[in-house]
Amino acid sequence: MFIRGSVTAVALLAVTLTACGTQQGAGQAARPESPRPSFSPRPLCAQPAEAPTVRPSPTAPSATGSTDGRREQGGDGAPHYAENHAYRMRGSLTPEEGAWGAASAELIRAELEKVREEGGAGEYGRFGEQRIAAALARLGCGEEHGTYIGDGYYSVHTAMVCVSGRVTEDELTTEVHGAYAEPQPGAGPCVENRGGH
C-alpha cells in the first residue's frame, strides 16, 4: 500500500510540474514578444527638426589586444578583465542611433558654444552649473533626461543616446555613446561609474 501511494504521489507531482507554465484555451492573450522595461522611457530632448541621414557603418577590424592589459576579442591580456569591468560597459548604438546622436550633439554643442561666447567663466575656466543647465534646458533637456553637470563636465540622455563632454573657457567637446550598464549612482545613465559593482 505504501509503494502504491508513493508511486501515485510521484506521478501526480510529475504531471503537475510538466504542465507548469503552459497556456490552454483560445481565449488566452498572446504573450508579448519581449519583456517590458522596468522603468519609464525618458522623454526626447535635443532632437533635430529633420531626421538625420544614416550612413552605412564601416566594417570593424578585428581587435587583437590592447596595450593596457585588457583582453579584446580573443587577444592576450588579464583574465576576467571584461567580467570585472562590465559595470563600465556602454550600450552599443545602431547606425541610426549614432546618426540621431550626432545630430543631437550638434544642437547641444551650438547651445554650449553660446555660453562660451558670453564669457564669464569662473575658477579653472569652468562655467556655472546653472548656465550649462539653462543651455541644455533650451533644448528641452532637464533632470528627467539624466542630466549631470559638474566640474566642467556635462552629460545628458536624449532618450536615444548619451551626449557627454567638457565645456570650459578653453575647451568644448561632445561625445555620443550608449548608456552605461551601471552608471555612477545619482549621476544619470551617461556617467561612468568611478567605483565598483
PDB file of N, CA and C in Angstrom, residues 62-156:
ATOM      1  N   SER A  62      39.192  43.450 -36.805  1.00  0.00           N
ATOM      2  CA  SER A  62      39.253  42.599 -35.615  1.00  0.00           C
ATOM      3  C   SER A  62      40.349  43.095 -34.697  1.00  0.00           C
ATOM      4  N   ALA A  63      40.009  43.187 -33.426  1.00  0.00           N
ATOM      5  CA  ALA A  63      40.978  43.653 -32.429  1.00  0.00           C
ATOM      6  C   ALA A  63      41.788  42.477 -31.918  1.00  0.00           C
ATOM      7  N   THR A  64      43.031  42.727 -31.630  1.00  0.00           N
ATOM      8  CA  THR A  64      43.880  41.655 -31.114  1.00  0.00           C
ATOM      9  C   THR A  64      44.108  41.793 -29.630  1.00  0.00           C
ATOM     10  N   GLY A  65      44.416  42.927 -29.179  1.00  0.00           N
ATOM     11  CA  GLY A  65      44.650  43.138 -27.756  1.00  0.00           C
ATOM     12  C   GLY A  65      44.989  44.589 -27.539  1.00  0.00           C
ATOM     13  N   SER A  66      44.887  45.054 -26.307  1.00  0.00           N
ATOM     14  CA  SER A  66      45.189  46.448 -26.058  1.00  0.00           C
ATOM     15  C   SER A  66      46.456  46.565 -25.241  1.00  0.00           C
ATOM     16  N   THR A  67      46.973  47.763 -25.200  1.00  0.00           N
ATOM     17  CA  THR A  67      48.246  47.986 -24.519  1.00  0.00           C
ATOM     18  C   THR A  67      48.113  48.068 -23.017  1.00  0.00           C
ATOM     19  N   ASP A  68      46.887  48.140 -22.499  1.00  0.00           N
ATOM     20  CA  ASP A  68      46.740  48.261 -21.052  1.00  0.00           C
ATOM     21  C   ASP A  68      46.392  46.939 -20.371  1.00  0.00           C
ATOM     22  N   GLY A  69      46.602  45.822 -21.022  1.00  0.00           N
ATOM     23  CA  GLY A  69      46.415  44.523 -20.397  1.00  0.00           C
ATOM     24  C   GLY A  69      45.014  43.966 -20.507  1.00  0.00           C
ATOM     25  N   ARG A  70      44.136  44.627 -21.237  1.00  0.00           N
ATOM     26  CA  ARG A  70      42.783  44.108 -21.376  1.00  0.00           C
ATOM     27  C   ARG A  70      42.743  43.057 -22.464  1.00  0.00           C
ATOM     28  N   ARG A  71      41.833  42.128 -22.319  1.00  0.00           N
ATOM     29  CA  ARG A  71      41.605  41.111 -23.335  1.00  0.00           C
ATOM     30  C   ARG A  71      40.520  41.626 -24.263  1.00  0.00           C
ATOM     31  N   GLU A  72      40.806  41.679 -25.554  1.00  0.00           N
ATOM     32  CA  GLU A  72      39.829  42.152 -26.520  1.00  0.00           C
ATOM     33  C   GLU A  72      39.693  41.143 -27.637  1.00  0.00           C
ATOM     34  N   GLN A  73      38.521  40.603 -27.792  1.00  0.00           N
ATOM     35  CA  GLN A  73      38.170  39.711 -28.883  1.00  0.00           C
ATOM     36  C   GLN A  73      39.245  38.672 -29.148  1.00  0.00           C
ATOM     37  N   GLY A  74      39.558  37.874 -28.177  1.00  0.00           N
ATOM     38  CA  GLY A  74      40.478  36.766 -28.366  1.00  0.00           C
ATOM     39  C   GLY A  74      41.934  37.117 -28.159  1.00  0.00           C
ATOM     40  N   GLY A  75      42.263  38.344 -27.783  1.00  0.00           N
ATOM     41  CA  GLY A  75      43.656  38.718 -27.572  1.00  0.00           C
ATOM     42  C   GLY A  75      44.153  38.247 -26.224  1.00  0.00           C
ATOM     43  N   ASP A  76      45.431  38.410 -25.986  1.00  0.00           N
ATOM     44  CA  ASP A  76      46.005  38.052 -24.696  1.00  0.00           C
ATOM     45  C   ASP A  76      45.874  39.233 -23.752  1.00  0.00           C
ATOM     46  N   GLY A  77      45.661  38.970 -22.510  1.00  0.00           N
ATOM     47  CA  GLY A  77      45.529  40.033 -21.525  1.00  0.00           C
ATOM     48  C   GLY A  77      45.093  39.448 -20.205  1.00  0.00           C
ATOM     49  N   ALA A  78      44.775  40.318 -19.288  1.00  0.00           N
ATOM     50  CA  ALA A  78      44.374  39.884 -17.955  1.00  0.00           C
ATOM     51  C   ALA A  78      43.096  39.056 -18.040  1.00  0.00           C
ATOM     52  N   PRO A  79      43.107  37.865 -17.451  1.00  0.00           N
ATOM     53  CA  PRO A  79      41.882  37.059 -17.487  1.00  0.00           C
ATOM     54  C   PRO A  79      40.791  37.735 -16.662  1.00  0.00           C
ATOM     55  N   HIS A  80      39.579  37.611 -17.106  1.00  0.00           N
ATOM     56  CA  HIS A  80      38.395  38.136 -16.423  1.00  0.00           C
ATOM     57  C   HIS A  80      38.337  39.661 -16.388  1.00  0.00           C
ATOM     58  N   TYR A  81      39.142  40.342 -17.200  1.00  0.00           N
ATOM     59  CA  TYR A  81      39.085  41.805 -17.226  1.00  0.00           C
ATOM     60  C   TYR A  81      37.674  42.273 -17.593  1.00  0.00           C
ATOM     61  N   ALA A  82      37.129  41.684 -18.662  1.00  0.00           N
ATOM     62  CA  ALA A  82      35.802  42.101 -19.125  1.00  0.00           C
ATOM     63  C   ALA A  82      34.743  41.865 -18.056  1.00  0.00           C
ATOM     64  N   GLU A  83      34.793  40.715 -17.396  1.00  0.00           N
ATOM     65  CA  GLU A  83      33.802  40.425 -16.360  1.00  0.00           C
ATOM     66  C   GLU A  83      33.931  41.387 -15.182  1.00  0.00           C
ATOM     67  N   ASN A  84      35.162  41.681 -14.792  1.00  0.00           N
ATOM     68  CA  ASN A  84      35.391  42.547 -13.642  1.00  0.00           C
ATOM     69  C   ASN A  84      35.075  44.014 -13.926  1.00  0.00           C
ATOM     70  N   HIS A  85      35.039  44.391 -15.190  1.00  0.00           N
ATOM     71  CA  HIS A  85      34.779  45.778 -15.553  1.00  0.00           C
ATOM     72  C   HIS A  85      33.481  45.934 -16.346  1.00  0.00           C
ATOM     73  N   ALA A  86      32.603  44.945 -16.280  1.00  0.00           N
ATOM     74  CA  ALA A  86      31.344  45.001 -17.028  1.00  0.00           C
ATOM     75  C   ALA A  86      30.492  46.196 -16.617  1.00  0.00           C
ATOM     76  N   TYR A  87      30.601  46.616 -15.372  1.00  0.00           N
ATOM     77  CA  TYR A  87      29.804  47.755 -14.910  1.00  0.00           C
ATOM     78  C   TYR A  87      30.182  49.043 -15.633  1.00  0.00           C
ATOM     79  N   ARG A  88      31.334  49.076 -16.274  1.00  0.00           N
ATOM     80  CA  ARG A  88      31.771  50.267 -17.012  1.00  0.00           C
ATOM     81  C   ARG A  88      31.397  50.211 -18.489  1.00  0.00           C
ATOM     82  N   MET A  89      30.755  49.149 -18.909  1.00  0.00           N
ATOM     83  CA  MET A  89      30.434  48.989 -20.327  1.00  0.00           C
ATOM     84  C   MET A  89      29.296  49.918 -20.736  1.00  0.00           C
ATOM     85  N   ARG A  90      29.442  50.477 -21.923  1.00  0.00           N
ATOM     86  CA  ARG A  90      28.407  51.324 -22.506  1.00  0.00           C
ATOM     87  C   ARG A  90      27.554  50.472 -23.440  1.00  0.00           C
ATOM     88  N   GLY A  91      26.309  50.857 -23.572  1.00  0.00           N
ATOM     89  CA  GLY A  91      25.445  50.202 -24.540  1.00  0.00           C
ATOM     90  C   GLY A  91      25.905  50.529 -25.951  1.00  0.00           C
ATOM     91  N   SER A  92      25.738  49.586 -26.853  1.00  0.00           N
ATOM     92  CA  SER A  92      26.132  49.831 -28.243  1.00  0.00           C
ATOM     93  C   SER A  92      25.038  50.637 -28.945  1.00  0.00           C
ATOM     94  N   LEU A  93      25.422  51.304 -30.017  1.00  0.00           N
ATOM     95  CA  LEU A  93      24.496  52.126 -30.783  1.00  0.00           C
ATOM     96  C   LEU A  93      24.354  51.566 -32.183  1.00  0.00           C
ATOM     97  N   THR A  94      23.147  51.580 -32.702  1.00  0.00           N
ATOM     98  CA  THR A  94      22.921  51.221 -34.094  1.00  0.00           C
ATOM     99  C   THR A  94      23.365  52.408 -34.953  1.00  0.00           C
ATOM    100  N   PRO A  95      23.570  52.205 -36.253  1.00  0.00           N
ATOM    101  CA  PRO A  95      23.914  53.344 -37.113  1.00  0.00           C
ATOM    102  C   PRO A  95      22.857  54.455 -37.048  1.00  0.00           C
ATOM    103  N   GLU A  96      21.584  54.078 -36.945  1.00  0.00           N
ATOM    104  CA  GLU A  96      20.520  55.083 -36.847  1.00  0.00           C
ATOM    105  C   GLU A  96      20.632  55.870 -35.545  1.00  0.00           C
ATOM    106  N   GLU A  97      20.861  55.177 -34.435  1.00  0.00           N
ATOM    107  CA  GLU A  97      21.027  55.871 -33.155  1.00  0.00           C
ATOM    108  C   GLU A  97      22.250  56.778 -33.182  1.00  0.00           C
ATOM    109  N   GLY A  98      23.320  56.313 -33.816  1.00  0.00           N
ATOM    110  CA  GLY A  98      24.521  57.134 -33.940  1.00  0.00           C
ATOM    111  C   GLY A  98      24.267  58.405 -34.734  1.00  0.00           C
ATOM    112  N   ALA A  99      23.477  58.293 -35.809  1.00  0.00           N
ATOM    113  CA  ALA A  99      23.154  59.465 -36.627  1.00  0.00           C
ATOM    114  C   ALA A  99      22.293  60.455 -35.839  1.00  0.00           C
ATOM    115  N   TRP A 100      21.286  59.961 -35.130  1.00  0.00           N
ATOM    116  CA  TRP A 100      20.460  60.836 -34.297  1.00  0.00           C
ATOM    117  C   TRP A 100      21.304  61.450 -33.190  1.00  0.00           C
ATOM    118  N   GLY A 101      22.196  60.667 -32.616  1.00  0.00           N
ATOM    119  CA  GLY A 101      23.064  61.176 -31.560  1.00  0.00           C
ATOM    120  C   GLY A 101      23.984  62.276 -32.057  1.00  0.00           C
ATOM    121  N   ALA A 102      24.544  62.100 -33.257  1.00  0.00           N
ATOM    122  CA  ALA A 102      25.421  63.126 -33.826  1.00  0.00           C
ATOM    123  C   ALA A 102      24.644  64.419 -34.072  1.00  0.00           C
ATOM    124  N   ALA A 103      23.405  64.292 -34.541  1.00  0.00           N
ATOM    125  CA  ALA A 103      22.575  65.479 -34.765  1.00  0.00           C
ATOM    126  C   ALA A 103      22.252  66.167 -33.433  1.00  0.00           C
ATOM    127  N   SER A 104      21.954  65.378 -32.403  1.00  0.00           N
ATOM    128  CA  SER A 104      21.694  65.944 -31.072  1.00  0.00           C
ATOM    129  C   SER A 104      22.941  66.622 -30.526  1.00  0.00           C
ATOM    130  N   ALA A 105      24.098  65.997 -30.735  1.00  0.00           N
ATOM    131  CA  ALA A 105      25.358  66.564 -30.248  1.00  0.00           C
ATOM    132  C   ALA A 105      25.637  67.916 -30.903  1.00  0.00           C
ATOM    133  N   GLU A 106      25.303  68.065 -32.184  1.00  0.00           N
ATOM    134  CA  GLU A 106      25.493  69.353 -32.862  1.00  0.00           C
ATOM    135  C   GLU A 106      24.628  70.436 -32.221  1.00  0.00           C
ATOM    136  N   LEU A 107      23.386  70.090 -31.897  1.00  0.00           N
ATOM    137  CA  LEU A 107      22.496  71.060 -31.251  1.00  0.00           C
ATOM    138  C   LEU A 107      23.021  71.447 -29.870  1.00  0.00           C
ATOM    139  N   ILE A 108      23.443  70.459 -29.106  1.00  0.00           N
ATOM    140  CA  ILE A 108      23.974  70.714 -27.763  1.00  0.00           C
ATOM    141  C   ILE A 108      25.238  71.550 -27.844  1.00  0.00           C
ATOM    142  N   ARG A 109      26.108  71.211 -28.779  1.00  0.00           N
ATOM    143  CA  ARG A 109      27.357  71.962 -28.948  1.00  0.00           C
ATOM    144  C   ARG A 109      27.064  73.429 -29.271  1.00  0.00           C
ATOM    145  N   ALA A 110      26.087  73.679 -30.141  1.00  0.00           N
ATOM    146  CA  ALA A 110      25.744  75.057 -30.514  1.00  0.00           C
ATOM    147  C   ALA A 110      25.255  75.852 -29.297  1.00  0.00           C
ATOM    148  N   GLU A 111      24.434  75.237 -28.453  1.00  0.00           N
ATOM    149  CA  GLU A 111      23.953  75.936 -27.249  1.00  0.00           C
ATOM    150  C   GLU A 111      25.089  76.190 -26.264  1.00  0.00           C
ATOM    151  N   LEU A 112      25.968  75.219 -26.098  1.00  0.00           N
ATOM    152  CA  LEU A 112      27.084  75.392 -25.163  1.00  0.00           C
ATOM    153  C   LEU A 112      28.108  76.389 -25.698  1.00  0.00           C
ATOM    154  N   GLU A 113      28.221  76.488 -27.009  1.00  0.00           N
ATOM    155  CA  GLU A 113      29.114  77.488 -27.611  1.00  0.00           C
ATOM    156  C   GLU A 113      28.619  78.895 -27.281  1.00  0.00           C
ATOM    157  N   LYS A 114      27.309  79.075 -27.227  1.00  0.00           N
ATOM    158  CA  LYS A 114      26.748  80.381 -26.844  1.00  0.00           C
ATOM    159  C   LYS A 114      27.174  80.750 -25.424  1.00  0.00           C
ATOM    160  N   VAL A 115      27.190  79.770 -24.533  1.00  0.00           N
ATOM    161  CA  VAL A 115      27.629  80.013 -23.152  1.00  0.00           C
ATOM    162  C   VAL A 115      29.078  80.474 -23.156  1.00  0.00           C
ATOM    163  N   ARG A 116      29.912  79.824 -23.941  1.00  0.00           N
ATOM    164  CA  ARG A 116      31.331  80.193 -24.005  1.00  0.00           C
ATOM    165  C   ARG A 116      31.505  81.590 -24.583  1.00  0.00           C
ATOM    166  N   GLU A 117      30.713  81.922 -25.614  1.00  0.00           N
ATOM    167  CA  GLU A 117      30.821  83.241 -26.240  1.00  0.00           C
ATOM    168  C   GLU A 117      30.408  84.360 -25.286  1.00  0.00           C
ATOM    169  N   GLU A 118      29.462  84.078 -24.393  1.00  0.00           N
ATOM    170  CA  GLU A 118      29.027  85.074 -23.408  1.00  0.00           C
ATOM    171  C   GLU A 118      30.115  85.367 -22.384  1.00  0.00           C
ATOM    172  N   GLY A 119      31.063  84.438 -22.240  1.00  0.00           N
ATOM    173  CA  GLY A 119      32.153  84.625 -21.284  1.00  0.00           C
ATOM    174  C   GLY A 119      31.697  84.424 -19.854  1.00  0.00           C
ATOM    175  N   GLY A 120      32.529  84.909 -18.925  1.00  0.00           N
ATOM    176  CA  GLY A 120      32.180  84.820 -17.513  1.00  0.00           C
ATOM    177  C   GLY A 120      32.533  83.504 -16.863  1.00  0.00           C
ATOM    178  N   ALA A 121      33.568  82.853 -17.370  1.00  0.00           N
ATOM    179  CA  ALA A 121      33.993  81.598 -16.752  1.00  0.00           C
ATOM    180  C   ALA A 121      34.557  81.877 -15.371  1.00  0.00           C
ATOM    181  N   GLY A 122      34.380  80.924 -14.505  1.00  0.00           N
ATOM    182  CA  GLY A 122      34.871  81.069 -13.139  1.00  0.00           C
ATOM    183  C   GLY A 122      36.208  80.376 -12.946  1.00  0.00           C
ATOM    184  N   GLU A 123      36.378  79.825 -11.763  1.00  0.00           N
ATOM    185  CA  GLU A 123      37.617  79.160 -11.377  1.00  0.00           C
ATOM    186  C   GLU A 123      37.950  78.030 -12.355  1.00  0.00           C
ATOM    187  N   TYR A 124      39.209  77.958 -12.751  1.00  0.00           N
ATOM    188  CA  TYR A 124      39.728  76.949 -13.680  1.00  0.00           C
ATOM    189  C   TYR A 124      39.044  76.996 -15.044  1.00  0.00           C
ATOM    190  N   GLY A 125      38.458  78.132 -15.396  1.00  0.00           N
ATOM    191  CA  GLY A 125      37.829  78.284 -16.702  1.00  0.00           C
ATOM    192  C   GLY A 125      36.490  77.590 -16.834  1.00  0.00           C
ATOM    193  N   ARG A 126      35.902  77.183 -15.717  1.00  0.00           N
ATOM    194  CA  ARG A 126      34.612  76.487 -15.748  1.00  0.00           C
ATOM    195  C   ARG A 126      33.467  77.487 -15.669  1.00  0.00           C
ATOM    196  N   PHE A 127      32.366  77.118 -16.299  1.00  0.00           N
ATOM    197  CA  PHE A 127      31.155  77.929 -16.248  1.00  0.00           C
ATOM    198  C   PHE A 127      30.239  77.387 -15.158  1.00  0.00           C
ATOM    199  N   GLY A 128      29.391  78.247 -14.627  1.00  0.00           N
ATOM    200  CA  GLY A 128      28.464  77.842 -13.578  1.00  0.00           C
ATOM    201  C   GLY A 128      27.510  76.753 -14.058  1.00  0.00           C
ATOM    202  N   GLU A 129      27.209  75.834 -13.156  1.00  0.00           N
ATOM    203  CA  GLU A 129      26.315  74.729 -13.494  1.00  0.00           C
ATOM    204  C   GLU A 129      24.951  75.232 -13.952  1.00  0.00           C
ATOM    205  N   GLN A 130      24.479  76.346 -13.377  1.00  0.00           N
ATOM    206  CA  GLN A 130      23.180  76.892 -13.752  1.00  0.00           C
ATOM    207  C   GLN A 130      23.175  77.338 -15.214  1.00  0.00           C
ATOM    208  N   ARG A 131      24.274  77.905 -15.670  1.00  0.00           N
ATOM    209  CA  ARG A 131      24.346  78.363 -17.067  1.00  0.00           C
ATOM    210  C   ARG A 131      24.338  77.185 -18.025  1.00  0.00           C
ATOM    211  N   ILE A 132      25.047  76.130 -17.670  1.00  0.00           N
ATOM    212  CA  ILE A 132      25.069  74.936 -18.529  1.00  0.00           C
ATOM    213  C   ILE A 132      23.683  74.292 -18.528  1.00  0.00           C
ATOM    214  N   ALA A 133      23.066  74.198 -17.351  1.00  0.00           N
ATOM    215  CA  ALA A 133      21.721  73.618 -17.251  1.00  0.00           C
ATOM    216  C   ALA A 133      20.718  74.432 -18.066  1.00  0.00           C
ATOM    217  N   ALA A 134      20.844  75.760 -18.046  1.00  0.00           N
ATOM    218  CA  ALA A 134      19.941  76.621 -18.811  1.00  0.00           C
ATOM    219  C   ALA A 134      20.122  76.396 -20.313  1.00  0.00           C
ATOM    220  N   ALA A 135      21.368  76.221 -20.750  1.00  0.00           N
ATOM    221  CA  ALA A 135      21.628  75.961 -22.171  1.00  0.00           C
ATOM    222  C   ALA A 135      20.993  74.639 -22.598  1.00  0.00           C
ATOM    223  N   LEU A 136      21.127  73.612 -21.778  1.00  0.00           N
ATOM    224  CA  LEU A 136      20.525  72.314 -22.093  1.00  0.00           C
ATOM    225  C   LEU A 136      19.001  72.393 -22.026  1.00  0.00           C
ATOM    226  N   ALA A 137      18.479  73.195 -21.099  1.00  0.00           N
ATOM    227  CA  ALA A 137      17.025  73.348 -20.963  1.00  0.00           C
ATOM    228  C   ALA A 137      16.422  73.995 -22.206  1.00  0.00           C
ATOM    229  N   ARG A 138      17.177  74.868 -22.886  1.00  0.00           N
ATOM    230  CA  ARG A 138      16.674  75.484 -24.119  1.00  0.00           C
ATOM    231  C   ARG A 138      16.416  74.435 -25.197  1.00  0.00           C
ATOM    232  N   LEU A 139      17.028  73.265 -25.053  1.00  0.00           N
ATOM    233  CA  LEU A 139      16.810  72.156 -25.987  1.00  0.00           C
ATOM    234  C   LEU A 139      15.809  71.144 -25.428  1.00  0.00           C
ATOM    235  N   GLY A 140      15.215  71.477 -24.296  1.00  0.00           N
ATOM    236  CA  GLY A 140      14.239  70.578 -23.690  1.00  0.00           C
ATOM    237  C   GLY A 140      14.843  69.505 -22.810  1.00  0.00           C
ATOM    238  N   CYS A 141      16.121  69.639 -22.456  1.00  0.00           N
ATOM    239  CA  CYS A 141      16.813  68.635 -21.642  1.00  0.00           C
ATOM    240  C   CYS A 141      16.864  69.096 -20.193  1.00  0.00           C
ATOM    241  N   GLY A 142      16.260  68.321 -19.314  1.00  0.00           N
ATOM    242  CA  GLY A 142      16.254  68.652 -17.897  1.00  0.00           C
ATOM    243  C   GLY A 142      16.606  67.448 -17.049  1.00  0.00           C
ATOM    244  N   GLU A 143      16.236  67.512 -15.778  1.00  0.00           N
ATOM    245  CA  GLU A 143      16.563  66.431 -14.846  1.00  0.00           C
ATOM    246  C   GLU A 143      15.986  65.095 -15.287  1.00  0.00           C
ATOM    247  N   GLU A 144      14.811  65.120 -15.922  1.00  0.00           N
ATOM    248  CA  GLU A 144      14.178  63.875 -16.363  1.00  0.00           C
ATOM    249  C   GLU A 144      14.972  63.169 -17.467  1.00  0.00           C
ATOM    250  N   HIS A 145      16.009  63.819 -17.975  1.00  0.00           N
ATOM    251  CA  HIS A 145      16.870  63.242 -19.007  1.00  0.00           C
ATOM    252  C   HIS A 145      18.194  62.755 -18.435  1.00  0.00           C
ATOM    253  N   GLY A 146      18.270  62.635 -17.138  1.00  0.00           N
ATOM    254  CA  GLY A 146      19.507  62.164 -16.520  1.00  0.00           C
ATOM    255  C   GLY A 146      20.644  63.141 -16.687  1.00  0.00           C
ATOM    256  N   THR A 147      20.325  64.425 -16.779  1.00  0.00           N
ATOM    257  CA  THR A 147      21.353  65.446 -16.965  1.00  0.00           C
ATOM    258  C   THR A 147      22.272  65.500 -15.755  1.00  0.00           C
ATOM    259  N   TYR A 148      23.573  65.538 -16.038  1.00  0.00           N
ATOM    260  CA  TYR A 148      24.580  65.675 -14.987  1.00  0.00           C
ATOM    261  C   TYR A 148      25.536  66.777 -15.411  1.00  0.00           C
ATOM    262  N   ILE A 149      25.823  67.695 -14.499  1.00  0.00           N
ATOM    263  CA  ILE A 149      26.749  68.795 -14.768  1.00  0.00           C
ATOM    264  C   ILE A 149      27.638  68.951 -13.551  1.00  0.00           C
ATOM    265  N   GLY A 150      28.950  69.004 -13.776  1.00  0.00           N
ATOM    266  CA  GLY A 150      29.864  69.209 -12.665  1.00  0.00           C
ATOM    267  C   GLY A 150      31.305  69.308 -13.104  1.00  0.00           C
ATOM    268  N   ASP A 151      32.041  70.262 -12.547  1.00  0.00           N
ATOM    269  CA  ASP A 151      33.478  70.441 -12.799  1.00  0.00           C
ATOM    270  C   ASP A 151      33.819  70.535 -14.283  1.00  0.00           C
ATOM    271  N   GLY A 152      33.006  71.258 -15.042  1.00  0.00           N
ATOM    272  CA  GLY A 152      33.273  71.442 -16.463  1.00  0.00           C
ATOM    273  C   GLY A 152      32.812  70.284 -17.326  1.00  0.00           C
ATOM    274  N   TYR A 153      32.187  69.283 -16.733  1.00  0.00           N
ATOM    275  CA  TYR A 153      31.709  68.099 -17.452  1.00  0.00           C
ATOM    276  C   TYR A 153      30.187  68.173 -17.537  1.00  0.00           C
ATOM    277  N   TYR A 154      29.623  67.659 -18.622  1.00  0.00           N
ATOM    278  CA  TYR A 154      28.173  67.574 -18.749  1.00  0.00           C
ATOM    279  C   TYR A 154      27.820  66.247 -19.409  1.00  0.00           C
ATOM    280  N   SER A 155      26.644  65.760 -19.143  1.00  0.00           N
ATOM    281  CA  SER A 155      26.112  64.592 -19.842  1.00  0.00           C
ATOM    282  C   SER A 155      24.597  64.676 -19.809  1.00  0.00           C
ATOM    283  N   VAL A 156      23.977  64.180 -20.866  1.00  0.00           N
ATOM    284  CA  VAL A 156      22.524  64.185 -20.968  1.00  0.00           C
ATOM    285  C   VAL A 156      22.098  62.978 -21.796  1.00  0.00           C
TER     286      VAL A 156
END
